[in-house]
Short mmCIF file of C-alpha atoms and ligand atoms in Angstrom, two decimals:
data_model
loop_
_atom_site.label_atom_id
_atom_site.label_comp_id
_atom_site.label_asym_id
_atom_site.label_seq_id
_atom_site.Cartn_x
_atom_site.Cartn_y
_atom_site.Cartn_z
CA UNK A 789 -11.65 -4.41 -26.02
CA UNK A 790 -12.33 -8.32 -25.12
CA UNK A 791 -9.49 -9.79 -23.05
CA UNK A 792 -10.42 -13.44 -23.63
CA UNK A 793 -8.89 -17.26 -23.32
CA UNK A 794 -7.36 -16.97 -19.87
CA UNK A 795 -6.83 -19.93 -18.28
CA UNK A 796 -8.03 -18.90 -14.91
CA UNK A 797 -10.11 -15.45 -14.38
CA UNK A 798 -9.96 -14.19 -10.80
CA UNK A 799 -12.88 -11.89 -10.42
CA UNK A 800 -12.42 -11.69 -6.34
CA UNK A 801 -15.85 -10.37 -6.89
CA UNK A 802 -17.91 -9.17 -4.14
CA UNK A 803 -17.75 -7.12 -0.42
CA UNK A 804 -14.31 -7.21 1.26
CA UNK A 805 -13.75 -10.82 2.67
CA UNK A 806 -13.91 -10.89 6.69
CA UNK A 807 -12.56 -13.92 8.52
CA UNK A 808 -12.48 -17.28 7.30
CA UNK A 809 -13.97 -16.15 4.06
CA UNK A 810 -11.11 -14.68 3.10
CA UNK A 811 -9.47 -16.54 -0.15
CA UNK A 812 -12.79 -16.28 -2.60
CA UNK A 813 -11.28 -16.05 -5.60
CA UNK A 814 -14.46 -16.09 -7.95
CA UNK A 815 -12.54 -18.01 -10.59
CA UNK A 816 -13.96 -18.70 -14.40
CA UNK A 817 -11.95 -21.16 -16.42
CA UNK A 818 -11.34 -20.22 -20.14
CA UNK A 819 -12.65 -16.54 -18.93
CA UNK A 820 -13.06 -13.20 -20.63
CA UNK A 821 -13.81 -9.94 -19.90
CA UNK A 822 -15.03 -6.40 -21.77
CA UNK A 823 -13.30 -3.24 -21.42
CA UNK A 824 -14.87 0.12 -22.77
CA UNK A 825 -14.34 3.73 -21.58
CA UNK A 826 -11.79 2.60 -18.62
CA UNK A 827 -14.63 0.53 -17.02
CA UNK A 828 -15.31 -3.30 -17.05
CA UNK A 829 -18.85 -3.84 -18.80
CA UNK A 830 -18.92 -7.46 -18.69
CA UNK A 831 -17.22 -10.38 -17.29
CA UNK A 832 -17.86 -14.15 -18.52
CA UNK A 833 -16.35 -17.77 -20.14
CA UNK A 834 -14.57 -16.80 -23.21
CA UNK A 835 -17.25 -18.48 -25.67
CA UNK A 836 -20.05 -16.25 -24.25
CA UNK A 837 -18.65 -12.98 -24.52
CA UNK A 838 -17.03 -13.85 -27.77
CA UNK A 839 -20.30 -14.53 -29.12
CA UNK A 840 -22.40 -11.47 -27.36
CA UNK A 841 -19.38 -8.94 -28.91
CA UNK A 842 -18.09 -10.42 -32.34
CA UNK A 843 -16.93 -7.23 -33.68
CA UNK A 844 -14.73 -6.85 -30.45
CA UNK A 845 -10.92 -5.45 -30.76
CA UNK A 846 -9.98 -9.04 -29.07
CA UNK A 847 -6.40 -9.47 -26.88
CA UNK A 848 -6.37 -12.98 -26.29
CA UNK A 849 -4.83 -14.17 -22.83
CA UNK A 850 -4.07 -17.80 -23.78
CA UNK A 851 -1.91 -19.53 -21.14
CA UNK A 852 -2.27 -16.88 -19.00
CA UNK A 853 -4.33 -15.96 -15.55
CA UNK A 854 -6.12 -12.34 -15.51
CA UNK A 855 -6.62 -10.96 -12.06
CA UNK A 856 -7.44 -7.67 -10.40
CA UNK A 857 -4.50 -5.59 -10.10
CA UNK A 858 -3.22 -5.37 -7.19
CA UNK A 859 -3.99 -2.57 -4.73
CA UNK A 860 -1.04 -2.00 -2.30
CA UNK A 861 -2.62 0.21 0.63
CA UNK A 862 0.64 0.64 2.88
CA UNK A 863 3.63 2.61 1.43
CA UNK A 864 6.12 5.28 2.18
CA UNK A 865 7.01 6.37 -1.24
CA UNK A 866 7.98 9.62 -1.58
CA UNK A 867 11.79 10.05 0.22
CA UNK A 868 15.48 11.54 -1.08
CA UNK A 869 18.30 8.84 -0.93
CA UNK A 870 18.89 5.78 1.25
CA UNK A 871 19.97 4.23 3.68
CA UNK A 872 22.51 1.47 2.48
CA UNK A 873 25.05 2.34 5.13
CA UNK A 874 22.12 1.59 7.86
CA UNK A 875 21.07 -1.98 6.65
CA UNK A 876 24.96 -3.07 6.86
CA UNK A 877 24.44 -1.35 10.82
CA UNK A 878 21.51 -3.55 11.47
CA UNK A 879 22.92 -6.56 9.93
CA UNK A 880 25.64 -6.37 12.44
CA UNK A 881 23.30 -6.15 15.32
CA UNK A 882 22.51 -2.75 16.07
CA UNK A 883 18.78 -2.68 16.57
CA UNK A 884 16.50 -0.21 14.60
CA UNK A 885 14.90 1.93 17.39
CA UNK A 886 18.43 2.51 18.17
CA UNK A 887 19.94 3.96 15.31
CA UNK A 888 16.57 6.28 15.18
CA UNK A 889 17.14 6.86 18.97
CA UNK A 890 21.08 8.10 17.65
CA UNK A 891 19.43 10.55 15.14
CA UNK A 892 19.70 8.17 12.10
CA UNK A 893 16.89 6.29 11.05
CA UNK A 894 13.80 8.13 9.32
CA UNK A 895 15.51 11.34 10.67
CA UNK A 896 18.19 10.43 7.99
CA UNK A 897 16.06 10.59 5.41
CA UNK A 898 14.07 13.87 6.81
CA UNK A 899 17.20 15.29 6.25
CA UNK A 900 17.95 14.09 3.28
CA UNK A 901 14.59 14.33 1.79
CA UNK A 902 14.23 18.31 3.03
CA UNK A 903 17.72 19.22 1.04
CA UNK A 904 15.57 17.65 -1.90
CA UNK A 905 13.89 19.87 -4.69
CA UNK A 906 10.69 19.14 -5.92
CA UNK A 907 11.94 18.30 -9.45
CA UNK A 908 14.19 15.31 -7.98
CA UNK A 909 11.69 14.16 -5.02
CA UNK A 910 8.96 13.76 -8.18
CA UNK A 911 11.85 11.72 -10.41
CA UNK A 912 13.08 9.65 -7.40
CA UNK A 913 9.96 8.65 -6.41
CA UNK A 914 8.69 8.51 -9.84
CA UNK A 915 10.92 5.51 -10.83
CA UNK A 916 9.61 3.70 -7.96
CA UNK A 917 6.25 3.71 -8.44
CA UNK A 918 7.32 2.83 -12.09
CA UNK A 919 8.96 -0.31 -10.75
CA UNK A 920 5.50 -0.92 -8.33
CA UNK A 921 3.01 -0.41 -11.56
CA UNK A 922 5.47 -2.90 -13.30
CA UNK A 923 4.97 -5.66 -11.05
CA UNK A 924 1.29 -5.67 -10.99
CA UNK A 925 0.10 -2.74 -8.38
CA UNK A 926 -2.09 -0.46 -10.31
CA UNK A 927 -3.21 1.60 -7.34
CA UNK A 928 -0.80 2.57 -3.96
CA UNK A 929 -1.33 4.36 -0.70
CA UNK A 930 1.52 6.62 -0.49
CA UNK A 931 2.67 8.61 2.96
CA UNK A 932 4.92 11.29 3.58
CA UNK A 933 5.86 11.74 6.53
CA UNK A 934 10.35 12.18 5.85
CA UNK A 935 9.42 16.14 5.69
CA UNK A 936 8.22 16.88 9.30
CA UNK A 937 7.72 20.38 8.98
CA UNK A 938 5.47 22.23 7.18
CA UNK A 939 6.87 23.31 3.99
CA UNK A 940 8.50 19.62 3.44
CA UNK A 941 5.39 17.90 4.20
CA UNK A 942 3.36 19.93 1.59
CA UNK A 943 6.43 19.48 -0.48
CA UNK A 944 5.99 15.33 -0.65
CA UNK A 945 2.02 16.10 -0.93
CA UNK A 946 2.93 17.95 -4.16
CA UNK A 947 5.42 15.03 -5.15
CA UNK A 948 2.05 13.07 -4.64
CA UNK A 949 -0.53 14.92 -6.85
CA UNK A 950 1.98 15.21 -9.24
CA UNK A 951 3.25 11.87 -9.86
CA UNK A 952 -0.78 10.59 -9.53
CA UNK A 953 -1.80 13.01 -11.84
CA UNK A 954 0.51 12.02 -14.53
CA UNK A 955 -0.06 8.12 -13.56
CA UNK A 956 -0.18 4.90 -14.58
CA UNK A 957 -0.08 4.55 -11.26
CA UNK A 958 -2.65 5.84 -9.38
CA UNK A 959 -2.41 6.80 -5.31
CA UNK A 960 -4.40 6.99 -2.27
CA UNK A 961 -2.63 9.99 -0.30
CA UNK A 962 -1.79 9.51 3.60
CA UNK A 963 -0.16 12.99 5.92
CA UNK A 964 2.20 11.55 8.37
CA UNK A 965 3.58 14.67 9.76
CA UNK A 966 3.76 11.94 12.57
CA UNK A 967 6.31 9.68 11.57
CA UNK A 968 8.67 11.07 14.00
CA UNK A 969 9.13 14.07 16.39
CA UNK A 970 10.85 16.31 14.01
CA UNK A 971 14.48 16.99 15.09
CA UNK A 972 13.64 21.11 15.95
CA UNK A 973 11.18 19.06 19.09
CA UNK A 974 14.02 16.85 20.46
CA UNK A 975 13.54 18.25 23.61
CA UNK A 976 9.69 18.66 23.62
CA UNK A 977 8.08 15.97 21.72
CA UNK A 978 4.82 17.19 22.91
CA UNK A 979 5.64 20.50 21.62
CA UNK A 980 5.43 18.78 18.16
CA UNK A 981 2.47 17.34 19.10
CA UNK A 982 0.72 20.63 19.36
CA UNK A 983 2.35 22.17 16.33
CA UNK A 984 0.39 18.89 14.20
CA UNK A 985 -2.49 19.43 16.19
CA UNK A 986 -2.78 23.20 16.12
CA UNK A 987 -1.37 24.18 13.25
CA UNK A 988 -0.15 21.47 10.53
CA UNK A 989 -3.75 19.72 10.59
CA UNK A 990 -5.63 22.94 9.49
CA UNK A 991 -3.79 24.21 7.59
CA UNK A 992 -3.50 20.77 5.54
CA UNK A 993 -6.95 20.82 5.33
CA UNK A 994 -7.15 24.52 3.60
CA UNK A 995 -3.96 23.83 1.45
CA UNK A 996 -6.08 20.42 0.05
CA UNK A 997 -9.24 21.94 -0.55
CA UNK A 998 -7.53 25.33 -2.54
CA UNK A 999 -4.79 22.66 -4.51
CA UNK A 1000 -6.71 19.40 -4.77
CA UNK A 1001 -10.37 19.93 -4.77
CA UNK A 1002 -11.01 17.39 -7.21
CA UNK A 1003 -9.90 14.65 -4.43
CA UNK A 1004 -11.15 13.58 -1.26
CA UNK A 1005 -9.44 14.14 1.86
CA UNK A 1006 -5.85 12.44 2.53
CA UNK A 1007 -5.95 9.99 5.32
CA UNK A 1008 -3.93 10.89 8.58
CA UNK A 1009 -1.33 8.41 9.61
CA UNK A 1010 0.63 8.59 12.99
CA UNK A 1011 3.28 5.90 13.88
CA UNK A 1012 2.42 5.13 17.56
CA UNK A 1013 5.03 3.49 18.71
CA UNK A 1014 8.73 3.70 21.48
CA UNK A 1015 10.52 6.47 20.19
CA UNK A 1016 7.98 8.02 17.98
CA UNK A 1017 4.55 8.40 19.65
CA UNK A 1018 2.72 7.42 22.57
CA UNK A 1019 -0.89 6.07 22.97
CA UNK A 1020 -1.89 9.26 24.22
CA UNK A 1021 -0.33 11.56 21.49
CA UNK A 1022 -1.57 9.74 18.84
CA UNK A 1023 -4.71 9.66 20.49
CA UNK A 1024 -4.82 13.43 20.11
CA UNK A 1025 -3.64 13.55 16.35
CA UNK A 1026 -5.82 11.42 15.22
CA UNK A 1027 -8.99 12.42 17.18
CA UNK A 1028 -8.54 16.07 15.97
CA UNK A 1029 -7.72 14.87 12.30
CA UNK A 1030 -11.44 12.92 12.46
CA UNK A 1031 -12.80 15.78 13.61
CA UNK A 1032 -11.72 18.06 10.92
CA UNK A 1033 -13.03 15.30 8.51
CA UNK A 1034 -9.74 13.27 7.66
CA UNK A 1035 -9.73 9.53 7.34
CA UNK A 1036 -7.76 8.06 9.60
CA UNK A 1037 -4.60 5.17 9.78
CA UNK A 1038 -2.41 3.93 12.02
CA UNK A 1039 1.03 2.57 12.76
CA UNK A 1040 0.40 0.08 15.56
CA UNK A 1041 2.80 -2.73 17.13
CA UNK A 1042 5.30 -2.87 14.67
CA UNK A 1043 8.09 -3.26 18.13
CA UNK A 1044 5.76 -2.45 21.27
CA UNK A 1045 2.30 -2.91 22.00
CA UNK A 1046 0.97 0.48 23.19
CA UNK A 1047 -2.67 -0.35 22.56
CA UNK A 1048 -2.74 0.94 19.27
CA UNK A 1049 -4.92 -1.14 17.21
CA UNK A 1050 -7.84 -0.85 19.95
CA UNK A 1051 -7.31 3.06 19.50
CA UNK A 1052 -8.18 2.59 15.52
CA UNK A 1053 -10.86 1.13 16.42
CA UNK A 1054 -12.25 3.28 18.57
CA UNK A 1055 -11.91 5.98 16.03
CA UNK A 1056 -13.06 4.28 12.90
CA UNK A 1057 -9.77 3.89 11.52
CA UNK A 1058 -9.65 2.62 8.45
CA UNK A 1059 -6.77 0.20 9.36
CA UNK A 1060 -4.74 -0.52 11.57
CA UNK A 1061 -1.31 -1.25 10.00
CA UNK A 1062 1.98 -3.85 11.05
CA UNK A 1063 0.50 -5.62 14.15
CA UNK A 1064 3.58 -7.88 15.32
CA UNK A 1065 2.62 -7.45 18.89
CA UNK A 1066 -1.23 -7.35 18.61
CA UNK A 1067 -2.50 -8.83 21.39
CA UNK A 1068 -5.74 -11.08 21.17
CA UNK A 1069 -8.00 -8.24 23.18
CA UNK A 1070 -7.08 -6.05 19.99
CA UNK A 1071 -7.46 -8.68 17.77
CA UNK A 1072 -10.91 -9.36 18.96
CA UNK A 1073 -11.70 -5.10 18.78
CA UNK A 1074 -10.50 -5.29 15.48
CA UNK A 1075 -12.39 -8.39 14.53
CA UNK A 1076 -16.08 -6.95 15.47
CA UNK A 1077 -14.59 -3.37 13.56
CA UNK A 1078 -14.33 -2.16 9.95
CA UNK A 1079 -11.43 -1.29 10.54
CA UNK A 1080 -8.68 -3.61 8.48
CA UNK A 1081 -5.96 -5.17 9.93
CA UNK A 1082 -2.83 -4.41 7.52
CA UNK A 1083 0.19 -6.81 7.67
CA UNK A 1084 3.54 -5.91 6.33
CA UNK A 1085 5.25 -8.96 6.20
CA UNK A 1086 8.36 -7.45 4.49
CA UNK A 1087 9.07 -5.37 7.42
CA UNK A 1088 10.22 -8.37 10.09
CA UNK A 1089 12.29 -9.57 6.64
CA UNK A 1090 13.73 -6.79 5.93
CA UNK A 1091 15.15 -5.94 9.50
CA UNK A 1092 15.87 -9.85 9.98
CA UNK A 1093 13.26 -10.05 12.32
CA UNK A 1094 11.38 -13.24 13.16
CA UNK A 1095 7.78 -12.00 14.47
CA UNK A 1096 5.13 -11.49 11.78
CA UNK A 1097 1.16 -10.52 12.20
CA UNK A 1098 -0.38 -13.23 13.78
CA UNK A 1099 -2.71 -13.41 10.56
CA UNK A 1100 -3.85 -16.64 11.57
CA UNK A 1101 -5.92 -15.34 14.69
CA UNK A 1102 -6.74 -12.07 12.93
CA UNK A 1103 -8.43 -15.08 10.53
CA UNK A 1104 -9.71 -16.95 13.53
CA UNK A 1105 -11.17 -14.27 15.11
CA UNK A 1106 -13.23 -12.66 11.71
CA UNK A 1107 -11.52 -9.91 10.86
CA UNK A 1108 -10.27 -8.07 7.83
CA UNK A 1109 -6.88 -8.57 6.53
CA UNK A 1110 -5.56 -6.98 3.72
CA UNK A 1111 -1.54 -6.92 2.93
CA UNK A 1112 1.17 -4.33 1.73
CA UNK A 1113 4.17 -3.67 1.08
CA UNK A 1114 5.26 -0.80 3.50
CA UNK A 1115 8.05 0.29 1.15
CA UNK A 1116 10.49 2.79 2.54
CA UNK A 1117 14.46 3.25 2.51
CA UNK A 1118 14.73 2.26 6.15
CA UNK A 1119 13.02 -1.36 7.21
CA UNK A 1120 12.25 -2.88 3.66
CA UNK A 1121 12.81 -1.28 -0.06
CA UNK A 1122 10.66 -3.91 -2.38
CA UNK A 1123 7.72 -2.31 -4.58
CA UNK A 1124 6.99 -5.88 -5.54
CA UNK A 1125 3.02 -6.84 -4.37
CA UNK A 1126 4.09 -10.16 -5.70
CA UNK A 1127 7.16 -10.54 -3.02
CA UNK A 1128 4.46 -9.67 -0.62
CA UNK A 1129 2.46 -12.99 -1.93
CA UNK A 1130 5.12 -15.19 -1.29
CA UNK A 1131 6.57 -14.32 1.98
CA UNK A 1132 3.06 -13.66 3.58
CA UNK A 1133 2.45 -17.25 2.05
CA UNK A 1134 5.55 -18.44 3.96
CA UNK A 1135 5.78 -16.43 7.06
CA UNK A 1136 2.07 -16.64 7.56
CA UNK A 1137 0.75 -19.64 6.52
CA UNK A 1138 -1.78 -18.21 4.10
CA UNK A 1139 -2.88 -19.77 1.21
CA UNK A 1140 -1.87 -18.24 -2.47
CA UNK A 1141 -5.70 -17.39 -2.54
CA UNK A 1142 -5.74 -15.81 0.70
CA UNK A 1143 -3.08 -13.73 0.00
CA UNK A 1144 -4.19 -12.60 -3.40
CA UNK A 1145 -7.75 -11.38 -1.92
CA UNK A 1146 -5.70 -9.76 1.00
CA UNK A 1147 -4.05 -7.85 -1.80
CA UNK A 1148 -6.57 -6.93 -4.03
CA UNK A 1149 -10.57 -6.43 -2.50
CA UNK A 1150 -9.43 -6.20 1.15
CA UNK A 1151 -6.78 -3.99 0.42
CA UNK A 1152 -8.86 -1.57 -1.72
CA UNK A 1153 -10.89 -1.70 1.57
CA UNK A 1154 -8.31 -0.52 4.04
CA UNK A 1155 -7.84 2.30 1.43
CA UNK A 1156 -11.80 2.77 1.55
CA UNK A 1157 -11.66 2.34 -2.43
CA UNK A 1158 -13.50 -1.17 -2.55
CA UNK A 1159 -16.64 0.06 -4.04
CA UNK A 1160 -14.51 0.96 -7.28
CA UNK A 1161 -11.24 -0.97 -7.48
CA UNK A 1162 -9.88 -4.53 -6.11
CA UNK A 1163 -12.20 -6.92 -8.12
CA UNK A 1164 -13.33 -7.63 -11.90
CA UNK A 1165 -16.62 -6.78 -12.07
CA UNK A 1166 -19.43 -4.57 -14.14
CA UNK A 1167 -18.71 -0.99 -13.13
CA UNK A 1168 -15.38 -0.87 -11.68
CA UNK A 1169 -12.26 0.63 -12.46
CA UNK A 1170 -10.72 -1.71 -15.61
CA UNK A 1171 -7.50 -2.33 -13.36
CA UNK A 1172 -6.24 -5.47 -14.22
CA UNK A 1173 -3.06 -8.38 -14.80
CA UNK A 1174 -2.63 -10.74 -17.17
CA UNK A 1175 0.37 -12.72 -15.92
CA UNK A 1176 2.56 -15.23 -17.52
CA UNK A 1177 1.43 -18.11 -15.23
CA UNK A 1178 -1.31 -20.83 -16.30
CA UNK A 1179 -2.28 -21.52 -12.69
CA UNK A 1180 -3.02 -18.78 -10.02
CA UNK A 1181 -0.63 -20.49 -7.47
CA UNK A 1182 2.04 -19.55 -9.37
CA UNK A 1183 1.81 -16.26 -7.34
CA UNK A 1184 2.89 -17.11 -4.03
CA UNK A 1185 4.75 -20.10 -5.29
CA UNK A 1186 7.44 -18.25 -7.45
CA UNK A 1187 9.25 -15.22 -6.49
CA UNK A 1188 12.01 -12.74 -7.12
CA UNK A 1189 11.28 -12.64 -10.86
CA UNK A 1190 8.39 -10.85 -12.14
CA UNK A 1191 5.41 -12.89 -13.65
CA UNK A 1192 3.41 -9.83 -15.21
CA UNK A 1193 2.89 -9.84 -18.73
CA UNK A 1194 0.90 -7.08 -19.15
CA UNK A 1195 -0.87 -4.49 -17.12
CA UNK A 1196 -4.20 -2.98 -17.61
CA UNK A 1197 -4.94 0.63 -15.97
CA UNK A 1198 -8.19 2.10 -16.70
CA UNK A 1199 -8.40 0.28 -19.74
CA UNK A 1200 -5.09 0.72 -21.00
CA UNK A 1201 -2.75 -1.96 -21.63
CA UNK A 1202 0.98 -1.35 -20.63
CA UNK A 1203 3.33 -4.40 -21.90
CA UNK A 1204 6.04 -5.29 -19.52
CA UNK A 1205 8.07 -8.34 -21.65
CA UNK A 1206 7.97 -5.93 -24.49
CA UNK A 1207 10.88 -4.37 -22.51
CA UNK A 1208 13.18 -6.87 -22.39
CA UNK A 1209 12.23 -8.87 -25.47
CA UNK A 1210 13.98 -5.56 -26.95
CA UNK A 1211 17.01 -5.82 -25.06
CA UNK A 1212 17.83 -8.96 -27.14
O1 NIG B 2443 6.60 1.42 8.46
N1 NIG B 2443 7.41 2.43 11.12
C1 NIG B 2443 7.57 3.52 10.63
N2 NIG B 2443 7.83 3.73 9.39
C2 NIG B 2443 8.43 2.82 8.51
C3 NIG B 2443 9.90 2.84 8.61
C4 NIG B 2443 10.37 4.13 8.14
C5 NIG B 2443 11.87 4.26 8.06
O2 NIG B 2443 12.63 3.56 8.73
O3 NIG B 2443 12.26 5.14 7.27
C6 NIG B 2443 7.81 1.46 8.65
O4 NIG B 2443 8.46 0.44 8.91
FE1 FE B 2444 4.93 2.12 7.50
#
């Protein structure tokens, strides 16, 4: 299939863009590109390829910008319920760390989520990751991490493997049996602790290699914050997780700094996710690390918060930065990577071209999938959006609507208008 007569191709070809780099779009006017077998084959100005493949099944883009889809590395998909009644709490003043301190919070939704079967965790979480794939992100990192115990923890894994085995979307799988000390370890957080260390880790590892063995390893996440878990404790997940061969994540200074992002990078983390209260010593480890810096900008809107990553020194200082979305029912529920464009445009100062590469090749980066997703190129993955916008600054500029025309997921093309074109 040619996709030609875009007004603006983005390739974002090449490596994952460090520092002031960042924004490279690799944009051909008037540009085409060649699907065939779910892979790109070649990427060009619309006259070229129309003339190097004339028998071509053609899709013409006209008016339209083609881009990489986007990749959103930073999500906590799979939960039962939510948590309406809290966001009314907060928006009357009562802060978040307290409600979770009160037994609310994510514990609400561990309990919640562990009354859930498997059928309806797969169908509520299905319908979001419908709604993500529909507004442009063709590939998600998804956590658990609402189960906290063993049997609800494999329970969301199987959610996982399930729903990315049926696709369109596709996922990049994260454990985070250390979201929260589960509500049996109230009294002995380090008791929980041990019980990840000692027994959830290894047993993860067997369970993955006997009911996934066609996948790499999941990534282990811990949340290493007040109220969750300390500098130390997450130390000790995450070093025993790397050495049974997991990639690694973290949740660092989201409220407190606890030295969290320095910790990632001591490790090889892949990223280092939130970063409100990074301080410039971790922004400088970061900065001579591979490991990405991952900002959530919905997170401070969603609680009403005004801090957001200081993206602007993470820039400054040469490091990675990749965005997400960090959906979940408790600080922000938006599977939009396109809301993500426009706030981080706004509450960041980047430019529409920034944030686009943070979303696509530095965000299939911090999900270690860079070498086959996140750009147009020959070779990769044939994950791509042709949106309903003649300029790309229309993403970042505009928001709250959805400017997707179409999706392309390994070569298929999914038609979002379609859907309410019909409704008329
Ligand atoms: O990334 N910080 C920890 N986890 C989520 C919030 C989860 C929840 O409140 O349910 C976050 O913001
Ligand atoms: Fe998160």
């Amino acid at each position: 299939m040619l996709l030609h007569s875009s007004t603006q191709l983005l390739t974002l070809q090449g490596p994952p863009q460090r520092g002031r780099d960042l924004g490279a779009l690799g944009l051909i006017e008037n540009g085409a590109v060649l699907i065939r077998d779910e892979k790109i084959l070649a990427v060009g100005g619309t006259d070229e390829l129309r003339a190097s493949f004339p028998d071509e099944p053609a899709l013409s883009a006209d008016g339209c910008v083609i881009l990489p889809g986007f990749v959103d590395p930073h999500t906590h998909l799979p939960w039962a319920g939510d948590r309406a009644n809290e966001f009314e709490l907060k928006m009357s003043g009562v802060p978040y760390l307290d409600i979770l301190a009160k037994g609310g919070g994510i514990l609400s939704t561990v309990k919640q989520t562990r009354a859930a079967s498997l059928k309806s965790l797969i169908s509520q979480t299905r319908a979001r990751a419908q709604r993500a794939f529909l507004h442009g992100t063709t590939t998600a990192e998804a956590k658990t991490g609402y189960g906290l115990n063993l049997a609800s923890e494999l329970r969301l894994l199987q959610t996982l493997l399930a729903l990315n085995d049926e696709g369109p979307l596709e996922l990049a799988i994260t454990f985070l049996g250390a979201h929260a000390i589960a509500p049996e370890f109230k009294n002995d957080p380090q008791g929980y602790v041990d019980e990840i260390t000692n027994t959830m880790l290894p047993l993860l590892k067997d369970w993955w290699e006997t009911h996934a063995p066609h996948l790499t390893l999941p990534f282990v996440d811990v949340f290493c914050e007040t109220k969750a878990f300390s500098l130390d404790q997450s130390r000790q997940v995450l070093a025993r997780a790397g050495s049974l061969g997991f990639p690694l994540k973290i949740h660092a200074d989201e409220f407190d700094n606890l030295g969290g992002a320095t910790l990632a990078v001591e490790l090889g983390a892949a990223s280092a996710d939130h970063l409100v209260r990074t301080s410039d010593a971790d922004i400088a480890a970061l900065a001579k690390s591979d490991t990405v810096a991952v900002s959530l900008p919905c997170t401070p809107f969603g609680l009403a918060e005004k801090d957001y990553t200081p993206a602007q020194k993470i820039i400054a200082a040469g490091g990675l930065l990749a965005l997400a979305s960090d959906c979940n029912p408790g600080t922000t529920w938006n599977e939009s990577m396109q809301f993500v464009i426009a706030l981080a445009c706004r509450a960041m100062k980047l430019t529409p071209a920034q944030a686009i590469a943070a979303s696509t090749i530095n965000a299939a980066h911090a999900i270690r999938r860079a070498d086959t997703i996140g750009s147009i190129e020959v070779g990769k993955q044939a994950d791509l959006l042709i949106l309903s916008v003649p300029d790309y600054r229309h993403l970042g500029y505009r928001y709250g609507t959805n400017l997707v025309r179409q999706v392309v997921k390994r070569g298929k093309v999914y038609s979002v208008d379609a859907n309410y074109y019909r409704m008329a």
